[in-house]
PDB file of C-alpha atoms in Angstrom:
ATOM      1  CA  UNK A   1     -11.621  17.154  12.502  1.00  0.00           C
ATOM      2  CA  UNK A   2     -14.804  16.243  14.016  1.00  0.00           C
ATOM      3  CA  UNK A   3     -15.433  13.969  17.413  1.00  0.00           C
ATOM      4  CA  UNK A   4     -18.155  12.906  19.070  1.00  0.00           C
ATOM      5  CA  UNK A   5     -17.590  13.632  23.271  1.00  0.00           C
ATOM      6  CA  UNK A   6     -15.602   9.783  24.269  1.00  0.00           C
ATOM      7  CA  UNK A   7     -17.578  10.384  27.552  1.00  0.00           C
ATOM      8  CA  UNK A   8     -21.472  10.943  25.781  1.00  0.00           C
ATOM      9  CA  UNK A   9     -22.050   7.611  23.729  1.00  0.00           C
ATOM     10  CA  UNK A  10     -23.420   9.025  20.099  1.00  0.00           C
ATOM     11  CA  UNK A  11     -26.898   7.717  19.838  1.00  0.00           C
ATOM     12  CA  UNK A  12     -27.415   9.207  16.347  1.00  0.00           C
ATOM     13  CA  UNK A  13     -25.553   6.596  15.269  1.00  0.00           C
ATOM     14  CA  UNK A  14     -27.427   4.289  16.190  1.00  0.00           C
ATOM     15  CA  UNK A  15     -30.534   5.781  14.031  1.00  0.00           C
ATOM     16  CA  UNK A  16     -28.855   6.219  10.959  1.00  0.00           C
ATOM     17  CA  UNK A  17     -31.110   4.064   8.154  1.00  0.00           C
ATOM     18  CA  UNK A  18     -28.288   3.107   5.705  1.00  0.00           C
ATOM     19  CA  UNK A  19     -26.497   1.122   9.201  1.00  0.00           C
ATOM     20  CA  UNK A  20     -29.506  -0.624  10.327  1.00  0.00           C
ATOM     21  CA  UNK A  21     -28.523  -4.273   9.506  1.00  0.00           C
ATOM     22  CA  UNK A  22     -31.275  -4.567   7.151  1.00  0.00           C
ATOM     23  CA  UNK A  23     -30.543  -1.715   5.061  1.00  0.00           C
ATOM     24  CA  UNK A  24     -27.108  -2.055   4.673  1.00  0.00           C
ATOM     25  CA  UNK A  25     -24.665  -5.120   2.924  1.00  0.00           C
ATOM     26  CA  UNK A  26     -21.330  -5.345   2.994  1.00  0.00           C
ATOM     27  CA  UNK A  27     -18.430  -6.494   0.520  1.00  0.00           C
ATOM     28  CA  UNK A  28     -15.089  -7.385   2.155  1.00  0.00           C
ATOM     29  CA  UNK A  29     -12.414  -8.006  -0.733  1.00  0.00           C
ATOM     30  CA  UNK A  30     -10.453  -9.867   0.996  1.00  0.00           C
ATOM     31  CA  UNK A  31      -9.852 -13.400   2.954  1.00  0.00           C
ATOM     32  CA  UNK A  32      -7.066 -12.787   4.894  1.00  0.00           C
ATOM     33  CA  UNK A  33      -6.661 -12.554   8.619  1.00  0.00           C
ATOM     34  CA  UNK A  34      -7.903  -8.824   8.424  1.00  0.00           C
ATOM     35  CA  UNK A  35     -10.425  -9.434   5.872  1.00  0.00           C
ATOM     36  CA  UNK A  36     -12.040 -12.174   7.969  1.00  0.00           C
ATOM     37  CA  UNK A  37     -11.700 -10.043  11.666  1.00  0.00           C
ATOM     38  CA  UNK A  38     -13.246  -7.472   9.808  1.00  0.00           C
ATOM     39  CA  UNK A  39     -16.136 -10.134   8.020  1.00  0.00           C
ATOM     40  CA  UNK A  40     -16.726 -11.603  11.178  1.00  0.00           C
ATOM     41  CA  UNK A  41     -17.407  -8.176  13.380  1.00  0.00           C
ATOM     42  CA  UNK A  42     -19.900  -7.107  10.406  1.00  0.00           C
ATOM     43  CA  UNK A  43     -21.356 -10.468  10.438  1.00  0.00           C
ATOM     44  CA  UNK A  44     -22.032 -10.574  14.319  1.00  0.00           C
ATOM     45  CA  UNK A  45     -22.899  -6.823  14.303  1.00  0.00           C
ATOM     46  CA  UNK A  46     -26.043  -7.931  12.020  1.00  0.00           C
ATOM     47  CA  UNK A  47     -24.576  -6.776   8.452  1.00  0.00           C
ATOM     48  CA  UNK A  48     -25.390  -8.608   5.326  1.00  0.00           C
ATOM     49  CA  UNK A  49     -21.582  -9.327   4.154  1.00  0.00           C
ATOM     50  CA  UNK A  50     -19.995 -10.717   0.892  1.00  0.00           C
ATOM     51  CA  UNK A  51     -16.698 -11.737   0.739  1.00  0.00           C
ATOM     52  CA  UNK A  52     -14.154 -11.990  -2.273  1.00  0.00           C
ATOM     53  CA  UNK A  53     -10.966 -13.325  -2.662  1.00  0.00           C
ATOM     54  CA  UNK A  54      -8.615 -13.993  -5.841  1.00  0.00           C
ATOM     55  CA  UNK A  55      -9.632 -17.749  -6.232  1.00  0.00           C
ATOM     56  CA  UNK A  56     -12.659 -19.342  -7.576  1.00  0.00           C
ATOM     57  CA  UNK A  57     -15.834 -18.713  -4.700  1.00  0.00           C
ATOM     58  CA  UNK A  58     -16.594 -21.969  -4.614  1.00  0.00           C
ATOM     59  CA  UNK A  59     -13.249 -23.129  -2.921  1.00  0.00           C
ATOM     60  CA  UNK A  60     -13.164 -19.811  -0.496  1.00  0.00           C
ATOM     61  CA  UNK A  61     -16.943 -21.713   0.636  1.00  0.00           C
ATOM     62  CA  UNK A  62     -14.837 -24.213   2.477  1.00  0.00           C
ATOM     63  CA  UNK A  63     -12.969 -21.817   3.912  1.00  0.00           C
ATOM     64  CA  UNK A  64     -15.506 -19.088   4.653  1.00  0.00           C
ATOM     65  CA  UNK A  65     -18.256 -21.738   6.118  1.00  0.00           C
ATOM     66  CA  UNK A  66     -15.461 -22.511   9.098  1.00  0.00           C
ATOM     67  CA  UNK A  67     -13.724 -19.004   9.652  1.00  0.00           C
ATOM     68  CA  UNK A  68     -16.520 -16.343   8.105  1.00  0.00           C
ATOM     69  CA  UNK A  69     -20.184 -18.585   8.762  1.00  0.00           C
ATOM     70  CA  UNK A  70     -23.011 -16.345   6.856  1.00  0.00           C
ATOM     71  CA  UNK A  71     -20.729 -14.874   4.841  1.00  0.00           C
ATOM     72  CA  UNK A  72     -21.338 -15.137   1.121  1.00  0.00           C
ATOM     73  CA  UNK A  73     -18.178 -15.935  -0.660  1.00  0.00           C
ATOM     74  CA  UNK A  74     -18.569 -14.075  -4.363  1.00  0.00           C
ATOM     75  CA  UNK A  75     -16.596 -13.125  -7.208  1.00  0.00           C
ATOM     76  CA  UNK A  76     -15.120  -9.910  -6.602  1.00  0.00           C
ATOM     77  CA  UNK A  77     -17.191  -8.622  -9.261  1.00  0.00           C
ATOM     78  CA  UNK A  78     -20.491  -9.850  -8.358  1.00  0.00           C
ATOM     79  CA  UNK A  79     -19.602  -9.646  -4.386  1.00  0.00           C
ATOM     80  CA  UNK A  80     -19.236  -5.142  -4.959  1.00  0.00           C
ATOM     81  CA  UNK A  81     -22.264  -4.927  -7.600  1.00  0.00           C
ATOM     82  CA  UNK A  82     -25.690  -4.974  -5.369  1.00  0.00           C
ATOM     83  CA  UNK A  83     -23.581  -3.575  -2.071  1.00  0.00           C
ATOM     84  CA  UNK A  84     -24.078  -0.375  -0.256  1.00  0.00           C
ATOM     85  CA  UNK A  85     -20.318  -0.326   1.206  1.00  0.00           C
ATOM     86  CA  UNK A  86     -17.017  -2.283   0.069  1.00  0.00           C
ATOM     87  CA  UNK A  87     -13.580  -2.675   2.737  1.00  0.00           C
ATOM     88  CA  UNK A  88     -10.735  -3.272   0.726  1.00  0.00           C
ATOM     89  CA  UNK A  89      -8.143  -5.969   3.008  1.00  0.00           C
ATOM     90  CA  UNK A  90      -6.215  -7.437   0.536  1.00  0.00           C
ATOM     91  CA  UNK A  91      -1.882  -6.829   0.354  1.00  0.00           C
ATOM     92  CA  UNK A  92      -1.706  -3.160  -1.289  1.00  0.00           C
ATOM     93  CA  UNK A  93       0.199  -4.617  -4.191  1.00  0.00           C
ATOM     94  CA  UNK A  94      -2.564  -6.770  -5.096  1.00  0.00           C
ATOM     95  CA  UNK A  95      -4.715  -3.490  -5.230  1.00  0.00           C
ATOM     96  CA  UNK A  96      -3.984  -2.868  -9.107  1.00  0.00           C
ATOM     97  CA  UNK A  97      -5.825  -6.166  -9.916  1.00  0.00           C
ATOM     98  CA  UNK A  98      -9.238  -4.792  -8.810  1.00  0.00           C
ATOM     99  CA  UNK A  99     -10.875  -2.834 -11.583  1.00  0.00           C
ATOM    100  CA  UNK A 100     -11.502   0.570 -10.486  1.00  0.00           C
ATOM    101  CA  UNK A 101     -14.443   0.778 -12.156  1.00  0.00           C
ATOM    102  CA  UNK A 102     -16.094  -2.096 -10.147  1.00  0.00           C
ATOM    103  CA  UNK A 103     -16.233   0.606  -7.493  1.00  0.00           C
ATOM    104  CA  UNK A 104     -17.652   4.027  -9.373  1.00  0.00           C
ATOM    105  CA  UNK A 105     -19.877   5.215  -7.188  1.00  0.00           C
ATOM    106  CA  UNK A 106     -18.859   3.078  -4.167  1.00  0.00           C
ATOM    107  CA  UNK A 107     -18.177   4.037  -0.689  1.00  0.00           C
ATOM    108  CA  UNK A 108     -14.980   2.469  -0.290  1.00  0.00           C
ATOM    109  CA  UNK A 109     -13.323   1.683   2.918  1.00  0.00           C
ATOM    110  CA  UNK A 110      -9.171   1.481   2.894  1.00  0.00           C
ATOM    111  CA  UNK A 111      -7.978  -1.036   5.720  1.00  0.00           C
ATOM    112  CA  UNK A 112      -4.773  -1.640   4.189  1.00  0.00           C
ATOM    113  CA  UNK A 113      -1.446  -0.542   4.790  1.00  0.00           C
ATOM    114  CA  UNK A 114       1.876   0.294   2.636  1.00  0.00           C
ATOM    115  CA  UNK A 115       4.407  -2.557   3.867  1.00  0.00           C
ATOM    116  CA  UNK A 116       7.803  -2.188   1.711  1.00  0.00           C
ATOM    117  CA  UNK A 117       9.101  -5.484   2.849  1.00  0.00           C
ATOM    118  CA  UNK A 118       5.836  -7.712   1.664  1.00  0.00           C
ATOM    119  CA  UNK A 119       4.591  -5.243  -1.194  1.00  0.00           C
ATOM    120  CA  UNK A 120       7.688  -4.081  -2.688  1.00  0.00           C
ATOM    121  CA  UNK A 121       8.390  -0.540  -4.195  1.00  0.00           C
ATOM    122  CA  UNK A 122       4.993   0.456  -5.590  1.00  0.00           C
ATOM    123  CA  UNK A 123       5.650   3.522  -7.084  1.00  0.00           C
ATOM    124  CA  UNK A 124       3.388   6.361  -5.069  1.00  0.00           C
ATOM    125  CA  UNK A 125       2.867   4.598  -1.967  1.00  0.00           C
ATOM    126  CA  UNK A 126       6.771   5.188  -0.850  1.00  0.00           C
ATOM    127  CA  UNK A 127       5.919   8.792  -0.766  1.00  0.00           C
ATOM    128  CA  UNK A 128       6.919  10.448   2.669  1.00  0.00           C
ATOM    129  CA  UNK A 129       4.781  12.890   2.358  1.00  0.00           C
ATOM    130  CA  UNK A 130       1.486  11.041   1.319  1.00  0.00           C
ATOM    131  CA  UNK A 131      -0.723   8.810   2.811  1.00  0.00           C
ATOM    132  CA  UNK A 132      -1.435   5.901   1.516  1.00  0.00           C
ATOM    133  CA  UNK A 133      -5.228   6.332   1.629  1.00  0.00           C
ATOM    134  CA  UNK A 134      -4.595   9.107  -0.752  1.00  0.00           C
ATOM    135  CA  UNK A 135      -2.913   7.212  -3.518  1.00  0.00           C
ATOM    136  CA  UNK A 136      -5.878   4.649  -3.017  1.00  0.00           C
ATOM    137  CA  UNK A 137      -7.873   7.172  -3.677  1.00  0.00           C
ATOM    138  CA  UNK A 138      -6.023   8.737  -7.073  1.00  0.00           C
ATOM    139  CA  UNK A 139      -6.278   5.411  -7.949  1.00  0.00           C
ATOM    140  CA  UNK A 140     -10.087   4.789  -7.314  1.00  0.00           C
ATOM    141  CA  UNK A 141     -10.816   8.380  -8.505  1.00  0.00           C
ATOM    142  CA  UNK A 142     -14.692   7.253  -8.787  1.00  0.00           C
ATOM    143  CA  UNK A 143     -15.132   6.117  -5.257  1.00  0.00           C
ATOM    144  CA  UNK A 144     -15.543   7.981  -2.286  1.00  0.00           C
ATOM    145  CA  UNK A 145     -12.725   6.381  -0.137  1.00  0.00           C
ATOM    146  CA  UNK A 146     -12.667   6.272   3.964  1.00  0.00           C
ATOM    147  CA  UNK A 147      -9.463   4.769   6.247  1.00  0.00           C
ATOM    148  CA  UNK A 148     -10.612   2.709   8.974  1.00  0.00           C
ATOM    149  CA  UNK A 149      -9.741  -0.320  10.311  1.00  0.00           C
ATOM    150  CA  UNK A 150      -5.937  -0.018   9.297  1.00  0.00           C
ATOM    151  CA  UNK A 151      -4.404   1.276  12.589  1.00  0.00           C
ATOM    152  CA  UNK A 152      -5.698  -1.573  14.697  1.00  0.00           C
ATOM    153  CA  UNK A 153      -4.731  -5.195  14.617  1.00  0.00           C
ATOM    154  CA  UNK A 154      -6.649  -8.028  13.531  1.00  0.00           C
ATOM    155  CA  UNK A 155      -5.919 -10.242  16.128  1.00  0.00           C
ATOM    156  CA  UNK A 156      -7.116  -7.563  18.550  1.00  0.00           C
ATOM    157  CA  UNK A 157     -10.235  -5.959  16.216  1.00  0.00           C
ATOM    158  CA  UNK A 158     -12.532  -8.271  17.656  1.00  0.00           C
ATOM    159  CA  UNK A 159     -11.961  -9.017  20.838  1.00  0.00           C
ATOM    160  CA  UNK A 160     -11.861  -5.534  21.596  1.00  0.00           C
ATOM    161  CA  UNK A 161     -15.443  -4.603  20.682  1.00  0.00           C
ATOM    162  CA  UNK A 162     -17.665  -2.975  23.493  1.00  0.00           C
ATOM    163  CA  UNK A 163     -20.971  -1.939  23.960  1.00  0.00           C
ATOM    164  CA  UNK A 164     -21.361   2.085  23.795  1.00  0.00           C
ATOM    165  CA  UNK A 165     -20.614   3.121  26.796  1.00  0.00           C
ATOM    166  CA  UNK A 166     -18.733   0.893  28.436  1.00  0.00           C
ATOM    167  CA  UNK A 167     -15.446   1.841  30.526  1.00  0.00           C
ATOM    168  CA  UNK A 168     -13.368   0.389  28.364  1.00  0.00           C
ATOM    169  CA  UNK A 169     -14.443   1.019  24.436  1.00  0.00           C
ATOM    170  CA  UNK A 170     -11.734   2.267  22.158  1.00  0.00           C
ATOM    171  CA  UNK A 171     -12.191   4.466  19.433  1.00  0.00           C
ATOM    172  CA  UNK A 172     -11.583   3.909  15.816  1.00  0.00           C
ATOM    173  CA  UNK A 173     -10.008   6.522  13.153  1.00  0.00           C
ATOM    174  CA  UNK A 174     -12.530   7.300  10.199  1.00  0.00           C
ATOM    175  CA  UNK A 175     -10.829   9.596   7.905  1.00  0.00           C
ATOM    176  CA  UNK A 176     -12.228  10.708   4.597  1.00  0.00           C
ATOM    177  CA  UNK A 177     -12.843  13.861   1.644  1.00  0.00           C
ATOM    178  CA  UNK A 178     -16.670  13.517   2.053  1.00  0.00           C
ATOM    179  CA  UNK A 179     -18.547  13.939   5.040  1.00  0.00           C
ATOM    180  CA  UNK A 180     -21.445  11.628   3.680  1.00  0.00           C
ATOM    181  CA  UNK A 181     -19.251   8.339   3.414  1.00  0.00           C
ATOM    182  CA  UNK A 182     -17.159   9.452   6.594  1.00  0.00           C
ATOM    183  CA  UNK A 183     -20.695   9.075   8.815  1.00  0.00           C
ATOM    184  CA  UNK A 184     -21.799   6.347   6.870  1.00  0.00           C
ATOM    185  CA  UNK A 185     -18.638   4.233   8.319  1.00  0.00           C
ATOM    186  CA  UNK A 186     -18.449   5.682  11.004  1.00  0.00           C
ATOM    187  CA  UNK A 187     -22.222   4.105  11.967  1.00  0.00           C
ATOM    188  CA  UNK A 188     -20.457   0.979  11.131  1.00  0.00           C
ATOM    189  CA  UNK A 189     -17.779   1.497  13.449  1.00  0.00           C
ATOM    190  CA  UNK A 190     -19.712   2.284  16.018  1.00  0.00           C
ATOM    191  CA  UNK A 191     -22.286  -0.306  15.577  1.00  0.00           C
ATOM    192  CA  UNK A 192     -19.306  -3.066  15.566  1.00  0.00           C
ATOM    193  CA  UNK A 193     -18.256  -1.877  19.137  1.00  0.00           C
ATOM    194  CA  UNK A 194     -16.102   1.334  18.977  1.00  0.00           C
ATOM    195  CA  UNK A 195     -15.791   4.666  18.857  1.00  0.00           C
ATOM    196  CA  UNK A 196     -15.861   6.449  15.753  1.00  0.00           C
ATOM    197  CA  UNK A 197     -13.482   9.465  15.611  1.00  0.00           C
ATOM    198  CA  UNK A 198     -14.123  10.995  12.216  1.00  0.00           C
ATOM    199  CA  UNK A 199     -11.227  13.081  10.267  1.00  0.00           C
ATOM    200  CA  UNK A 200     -12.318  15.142   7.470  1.00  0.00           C
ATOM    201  CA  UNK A 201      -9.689  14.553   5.263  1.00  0.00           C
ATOM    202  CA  UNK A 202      -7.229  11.655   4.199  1.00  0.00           C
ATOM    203  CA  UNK A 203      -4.613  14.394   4.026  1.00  0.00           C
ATOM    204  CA  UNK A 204      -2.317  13.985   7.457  1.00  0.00           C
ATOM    205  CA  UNK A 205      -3.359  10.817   8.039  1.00  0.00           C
ATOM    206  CA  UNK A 206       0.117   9.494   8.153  1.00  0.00           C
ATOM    207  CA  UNK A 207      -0.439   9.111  12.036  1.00  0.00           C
ATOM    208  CA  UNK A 208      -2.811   6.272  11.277  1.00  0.00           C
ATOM    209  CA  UNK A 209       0.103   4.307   9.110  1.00  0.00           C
ATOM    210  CA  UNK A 210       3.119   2.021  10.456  1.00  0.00           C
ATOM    211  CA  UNK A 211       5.743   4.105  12.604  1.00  0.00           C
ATOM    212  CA  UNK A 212       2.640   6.842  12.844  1.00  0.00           C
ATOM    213  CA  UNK A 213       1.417   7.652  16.799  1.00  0.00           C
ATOM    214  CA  UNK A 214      -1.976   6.152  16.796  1.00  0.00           C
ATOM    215  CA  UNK A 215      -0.724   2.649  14.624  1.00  0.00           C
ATOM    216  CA  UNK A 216      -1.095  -0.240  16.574  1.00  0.00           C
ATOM    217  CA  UNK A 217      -2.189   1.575  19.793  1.00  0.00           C
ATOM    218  CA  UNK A 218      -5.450   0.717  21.817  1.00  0.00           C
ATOM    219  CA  UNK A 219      -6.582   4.249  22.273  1.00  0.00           C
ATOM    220  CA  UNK A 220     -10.302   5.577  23.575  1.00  0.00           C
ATOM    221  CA  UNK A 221     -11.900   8.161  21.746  1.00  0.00           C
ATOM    222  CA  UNK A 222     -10.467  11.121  23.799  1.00  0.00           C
ATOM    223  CA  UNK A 223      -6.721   9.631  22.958  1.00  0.00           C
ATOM    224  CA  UNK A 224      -7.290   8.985  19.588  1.00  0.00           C
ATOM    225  CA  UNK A 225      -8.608  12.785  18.944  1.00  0.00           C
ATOM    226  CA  UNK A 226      -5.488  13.931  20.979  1.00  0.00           C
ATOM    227  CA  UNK A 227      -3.201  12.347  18.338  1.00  0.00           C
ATOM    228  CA  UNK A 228      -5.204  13.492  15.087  1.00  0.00           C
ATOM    229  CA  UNK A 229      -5.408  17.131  16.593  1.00  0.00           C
ATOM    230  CA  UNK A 230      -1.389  17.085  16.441  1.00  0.00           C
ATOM    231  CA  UNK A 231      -1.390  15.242  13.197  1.00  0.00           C
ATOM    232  CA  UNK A 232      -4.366  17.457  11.113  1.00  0.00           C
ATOM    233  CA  UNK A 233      -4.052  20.644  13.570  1.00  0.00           C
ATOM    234  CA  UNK A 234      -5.537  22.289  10.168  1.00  0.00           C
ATOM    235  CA  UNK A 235      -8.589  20.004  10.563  1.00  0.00           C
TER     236      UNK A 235
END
């Protein structure tokens, strides 16, 4: 596992082309609570951002024009064709409806989590042993998948943004197989107002799930690295 110093704000980040807002455009599939925290932290952060749902686009308008404004509400189809970057925040057992080969090719970004009680028994997910980003990602065996976004709340994902540098920024899990799509998100973490801590694998990253060490916790950087050096001690 890789870390940028919590204490030296990572200005590289800020130069990377593909996170400059006009570079870059987003697809959130997703409407949700954490689908629109998420929407709305890309949207004031400067990203171009589509967003999908599973109804018709033109009645997720009404919606989006209140709770997502400059958000463009698209099939899912149409909203992951032209985009650079897709964040999957729908219930995991409405993942099987997306056609994996909508995102071939795709840097994909996992936000969900495995909840037995809402999403049943899906068969791979109630693995011990696995994380659930890693089924996502034998499932979407053509995209480049990254976790992000899952271990935090989405009541408390956007009014805990901060400036780089300041005091109190937190830091942000970005865990992924290729290096490439891990620094592509994490530019959009950090860009959004936190601290990227990039994990070079999705293997271990059961830390990062409900009942794991780092779920649900407002950790900085430092913390954050402290609990995926236990977790991936290998990485």
């Amino acid at each position: 596992m890789t870390s940028s110093p919590a204490d030296t704000p990572d200005t590289s980040l800020d130069q990377t082309p593909a996170a400059a807002s006009e570079h870059l455009h987003i697809a959130v599939v997703g409407a949700g609570k954490a689908g629109t925290a998420v929407a709305r932290s890309l949207l004031d952060a400067g990203y171009r951002v589509s967003l999908s749902a599973s109804g018709d686009p033109q009645a997720l308008a009404l919606m989006a024009g209140i709770i997502t404004p400059g958000a463009e509400p698209k099939w899912t189809r149409d909203a992951v064709a032209d985009t650079d970057l897709v964040i999957l925040a729908l219930p995991l057992h409405r993942l099987h409806l997306v056609d994996p080969a909508l995102l071939e090719g795709k840097v994909v970004v996992d936000a969900m989590n495995y909840w037995p009680p809402v999403d049943g028994d899906i068969p791979g997910f109630a693995a011990k042993d696995l994380g659930s980003s890693e089924v996502v990602q034998e499932m979407l065996p053509g995209a480049a998948v990254v976790k992000t976004f899952n271990h935090t709340g989405y009541s408390t994902l956007e009014p805990d943004r901060r400036p780089a540098g300041h005091p109190e920024r937190l830091g942000l899990a970005v865990a992924g197989n290729q290096q490439d799509a891990v620094a592509l998100v994490s530019a959009v973490v950090h860009r959004i107002g936190y601290d990227p801590v990039p994990v070079a694998s999705l293997a271990g990253t059961l830390f990062l799930q409900p009942g794991g060490s780092a779920f649900g916790a407002r950790l900085t950087a430092a913390q954050l690295k402290e609990l995926a050096l236990v977790a991936v001690p290998a990485i």
